[in-house]
Amino acid sequence: MNVLKNFEAAFIVTLGLVFAADYALDVPAQDSATTQASAQTMQVVVVSAKRLTNEQKKQMVIDDNQTTLAADATTSSKI
């Protein structure tokens, strides 16, 4: 008799369990053969470059500032 009084609550709890089980079982299982095949076809990019010295970094900043100033001067003269 108690179940009939709380039938709505029992129904909602049952639906919650069904949806939770469906979500848990819906995750595709990856086997090791698929994982290994995707790892073999993965492209790898190798970047070989030397680090800049402090002088080169300073010169880059100076050049960048000069370029920015020159661009600002040309846009301000157009205004």
mmCIF file of N, CA and C in Angstrom, residues 2-58:
data_model
loop_
_atom_site.group_PDB
_atom_site.id
_atom_site.type_symbol
_atom_site.label_atom_id
_atom_site.label_comp_id
_atom_site.label_asym_id
_atom_site.label_seq_id
_atom_site.Cartn_x
_atom_site.Cartn_y
_atom_site.Cartn_z
ATOM 1 N N ASN A 2 2.016 1.196 0.678
ATOM 2 C CA ASN A 2 2.918 2.328 0.693
ATOM 3 C C ASN A 2 3.463 2.616 -0.694
ATOM 4 N N VAL A 3 3.660 1.565 -1.495
ATOM 5 C CA VAL A 3 4.188 1.741 -2.842
ATOM 6 C C VAL A 3 3.185 2.498 -3.693
ATOM 7 N N LEU A 4 1.921 2.233 -3.559
ATOM 8 C CA LEU A 4 0.903 2.940 -4.332
ATOM 9 C C LEU A 4 0.858 4.417 -3.977
ATOM 10 N N LYS A 5 1.097 4.755 -2.723
ATOM 11 C CA LYS A 5 1.083 6.155 -2.313
ATOM 12 C C LYS A 5 2.308 6.897 -2.868
ATOM 13 N N ASN A 6 3.424 6.202 -2.943
ATOM 14 C CA ASN A 6 4.667 6.826 -3.403
ATOM 15 C C ASN A 6 5.079 6.332 -4.795
ATOM 16 N N PHE A 7 4.078 5.992 -5.611
ATOM 17 C CA PHE A 7 4.359 5.431 -6.920
ATOM 18 C C PHE A 7 5.109 6.433 -7.801
ATOM 19 N N GLU A 8 4.772 7.713 -7.706
ATOM 20 C CA GLU A 8 5.430 8.724 -8.518
ATOM 21 C C GLU A 8 6.914 8.818 -8.165
ATOM 22 N N ALA A 9 7.235 8.815 -6.887
ATOM 23 C CA ALA A 9 8.632 8.878 -6.452
ATOM 24 C C ALA A 9 9.390 7.628 -6.908
ATOM 25 N N ALA A 10 8.782 6.459 -6.793
ATOM 26 C CA ALA A 10 9.424 5.214 -7.227
ATOM 27 C C ALA A 10 9.651 5.242 -8.732
ATOM 28 N N PHE A 11 8.699 5.783 -9.482
ATOM 29 C CA PHE A 11 8.822 5.874 -10.928
ATOM 30 C C PHE A 11 9.986 6.794 -11.315
ATOM 31 N N ILE A 12 10.114 7.930 -10.656
ATOM 32 C CA ILE A 12 11.182 8.887 -10.958
ATOM 33 C C ILE A 12 12.544 8.303 -10.599
ATOM 34 N N VAL A 13 12.632 7.615 -9.475
ATOM 35 C CA VAL A 13 13.892 6.974 -9.083
ATOM 36 C C VAL A 13 14.271 5.905 -10.099
ATOM 37 N N THR A 14 13.295 5.135 -10.562
ATOM 38 C CA THR A 14 13.557 4.102 -11.561
ATOM 39 C C THR A 14 14.042 4.723 -12.860
ATOM 40 N N LEU A 15 13.407 5.812 -13.297
ATOM 41 C CA LEU A 15 13.859 6.497 -14.507
ATOM 42 C C LEU A 15 15.279 7.024 -14.349
ATOM 43 N N GLY A 16 15.581 7.556 -13.186
ATOM 44 C CA GLY A 16 16.941 8.046 -12.932
ATOM 45 C C GLY A 16 17.967 6.937 -13.043
ATOM 46 N N LEU A 17 17.654 5.786 -12.491
ATOM 47 C CA LEU A 17 18.569 4.650 -12.580
ATOM 48 C C LEU A 17 18.728 4.160 -14.010
ATOM 49 N N VAL A 18 17.638 4.155 -14.755
ATOM 50 C CA VAL A 18 17.699 3.715 -16.154
ATOM 51 C C VAL A 18 18.570 4.667 -16.971
ATOM 52 N N PHE A 19 18.374 5.969 -16.810
ATOM 53 C CA PHE A 19 19.170 6.931 -17.568
ATOM 54 C C PHE A 19 20.644 6.894 -17.155
ATOM 55 N N ALA A 20 20.893 6.703 -15.874
ATOM 56 C CA ALA A 20 22.282 6.612 -15.415
ATOM 57 C C ALA A 20 22.964 5.376 -15.992
ATOM 58 N N ALA A 21 22.254 4.256 -16.011
ATOM 59 C CA ALA A 21 22.825 3.031 -16.580
ATOM 60 C C ALA A 21 23.028 3.181 -18.083
ATOM 61 N N ASP A 22 22.097 3.830 -18.761
ATOM 62 C CA ASP A 22 22.239 4.045 -20.197
ATOM 63 C C ASP A 22 23.450 4.921 -20.489
ATOM 64 N N TYR A 23 23.637 5.963 -19.705
ATOM 65 C CA TYR A 23 24.789 6.848 -19.896
ATOM 66 C C TYR A 23 26.097 6.109 -19.624
ATOM 67 N N ALA A 24 26.122 5.318 -18.577
ATOM 68 C CA ALA A 24 27.340 4.590 -18.217
ATOM 69 C C ALA A 24 27.690 3.534 -19.255
ATOM 70 N N LEU A 25 26.707 2.910 -19.841
ATOM 71 C CA LEU A 25 26.963 1.851 -20.804
ATOM 72 C C LEU A 25 27.113 2.385 -22.224
ATOM 73 N N ASP A 26 26.807 3.658 -22.457
ATOM 74 C CA ASP A 26 26.859 4.245 -23.793
ATOM 75 C C ASP A 26 28.271 4.661 -24.187
ATOM 76 N N VAL A 27 29.203 4.724 -23.249
ATOM 77 C CA VAL A 27 30.577 5.132 -23.534
ATOM 78 C C VAL A 27 31.230 4.069 -24.401
ATOM 79 N N PRO A 28 31.760 4.450 -25.564
ATOM 80 C CA PRO A 28 32.367 3.443 -26.440
ATOM 81 C C PRO A 28 33.658 2.912 -25.841
ATOM 82 N N ALA A 29 33.809 1.612 -25.895
ATOM 83 C CA ALA A 29 35.008 0.974 -25.370
ATOM 84 C C ALA A 29 36.092 1.003 -26.439
ATOM 85 N N GLN A 30 37.278 1.424 -26.058
ATOM 86 C CA GLN A 30 38.389 1.457 -27.000
ATOM 87 C C GLN A 30 39.310 0.284 -26.703
ATOM 88 N N ASP A 31 39.507 -0.536 -27.701
ATOM 89 C CA ASP A 31 40.422 -1.640 -27.496
ATOM 90 C C ASP A 31 41.836 -1.189 -27.828
ATOM 91 N N SER A 32 42.804 -1.960 -27.438
ATOM 92 C CA SER A 32 44.200 -1.566 -27.594
ATOM 93 C C SER A 32 44.606 -1.513 -29.062
ATOM 94 N N ALA A 33 43.982 -2.303 -29.940
ATOM 95 C CA ALA A 33 44.332 -2.286 -31.361
ATOM 96 C C ALA A 33 43.968 -0.944 -31.985
ATOM 97 N N THR A 34 42.834 -0.387 -31.617
ATOM 98 C CA THR A 34 42.421 0.912 -32.138
ATOM 99 C C THR A 34 43.346 2.004 -31.626
ATOM 100 N N THR A 35 43.722 1.927 -30.368
ATOM 101 C CA THR A 35 44.598 2.928 -29.779
ATOM 102 C C THR A 35 45.969 2.883 -30.426
ATOM 103 N N GLN A 36 46.490 1.699 -30.662
ATOM 104 C CA GLN A 36 47.810 1.569 -31.286
ATOM 105 C C GLN A 36 47.784 2.042 -32.733
ATOM 106 N N ALA A 37 46.703 1.756 -33.443
ATOM 107 C CA ALA A 37 46.599 2.185 -34.836
ATOM 108 C C ALA A 37 46.543 3.698 -34.933
ATOM 109 N N SER A 38 45.835 4.347 -34.040
ATOM 110 C CA SER A 38 45.754 5.805 -34.086
ATOM 111 C C SER A 38 47.080 6.433 -33.665
ATOM 112 N N ALA A 39 47.819 5.759 -32.785
ATOM 113 C CA ALA A 39 49.114 6.283 -32.368
ATOM 114 C C ALA A 39 50.131 6.166 -33.498
ATOM 115 N N GLN A 40 50.015 5.169 -34.336
ATOM 116 C CA GLN A 40 50.953 4.995 -35.436
ATOM 117 C C GLN A 40 50.695 5.998 -36.554
ATOM 118 N N THR A 41 49.483 6.424 -36.740
ATOM 119 C CA THR A 41 49.168 7.368 -37.811
ATOM 120 C C THR A 41 49.260 8.818 -37.353
ATOM 121 N N MET A 42 49.595 9.054 -36.105
ATOM 122 C CA MET A 42 49.672 10.414 -35.583
ATOM 123 C C MET A 42 50.885 11.126 -36.176
ATOM 124 N N GLN A 43 50.690 12.342 -36.641
ATOM 125 C CA GLN A 43 51.783 13.105 -37.218
ATOM 126 C C GLN A 43 52.540 13.827 -36.121
ATOM 127 N N VAL A 44 53.846 13.872 -36.266
ATOM 128 C CA VAL A 44 54.702 14.502 -35.275
ATOM 129 C C VAL A 44 55.433 15.657 -35.945
ATOM 130 N N VAL A 45 55.436 16.789 -35.287
ATOM 131 C CA VAL A 45 56.133 17.962 -35.800
ATOM 132 C C VAL A 45 57.365 18.195 -34.944
ATOM 133 N N VAL A 46 58.521 18.283 -35.596
ATOM 134 C CA VAL A 46 59.770 18.525 -34.885
ATOM 135 C C VAL A 46 60.261 19.906 -35.279
ATOM 136 N N VAL A 47 60.466 20.746 -34.292
ATOM 137 C CA VAL A 47 60.952 22.097 -34.536
ATOM 138 C C VAL A 47 62.387 22.154 -34.061
ATOM 139 N N SER A 48 63.298 22.393 -34.988
ATOM 140 C CA SER A 48 64.705 22.494 -34.614
ATOM 141 C C SER A 48 65.131 23.936 -34.827
ATOM 142 N N ALA A 49 65.360 24.633 -33.751
ATOM 143 C CA ALA A 49 65.772 26.026 -33.823
ATOM 144 C C ALA A 49 66.672 26.315 -32.636
ATOM 145 N N LYS A 50 67.552 27.266 -32.846
ATOM 146 C CA LYS A 50 68.450 27.662 -31.769
ATOM 147 C C LYS A 50 67.793 28.779 -30.968
ATOM 148 N N ARG A 51 68.136 28.843 -29.713
ATOM 149 C CA ARG A 51 67.618 29.915 -28.871
ATOM 150 C C ARG A 51 68.319 31.217 -29.225
ATOM 151 N N LEU A 52 67.568 32.306 -29.073
ATOM 152 C CA LEU A 52 68.144 33.608 -29.328
ATOM 153 C C LEU A 52 69.034 34.021 -28.169
ATOM 154 N N THR A 53 70.107 34.728 -28.489
ATOM 155 C CA THR A 53 70.950 35.271 -27.430
ATOM 156 C C THR A 53 70.273 36.532 -26.893
ATOM 157 N N ASN A 54 70.797 37.030 -25.788
ATOM 158 C CA ASN A 54 70.210 38.246 -25.203
ATOM 159 C C ASN A 54 70.313 39.430 -26.157
ATOM 160 N N GLU A 55 71.435 39.521 -26.888
ATOM 161 C CA GLU A 55 71.601 40.620 -27.830
ATOM 162 C C GLU A 55 70.586 40.523 -28.971
ATOM 163 N N GLN A 56 70.350 39.315 -29.441
ATOM 164 C CA GLN A 56 69.376 39.131 -30.514
ATOM 165 C C GLN A 56 67.967 39.477 -30.043
ATOM 166 N N LYS A 57 67.660 39.110 -28.794
ATOM 167 C CA LYS A 57 66.342 39.453 -28.245
ATOM 168 C C LYS A 57 66.171 40.969 -28.158
ATOM 169 N N LYS A 58 67.215 41.650 -27.669
ATOM 170 C CA LYS A 58 67.144 43.107 -27.557
ATOM 171 C C LYS A 58 66.967 43.747 -28.926
#
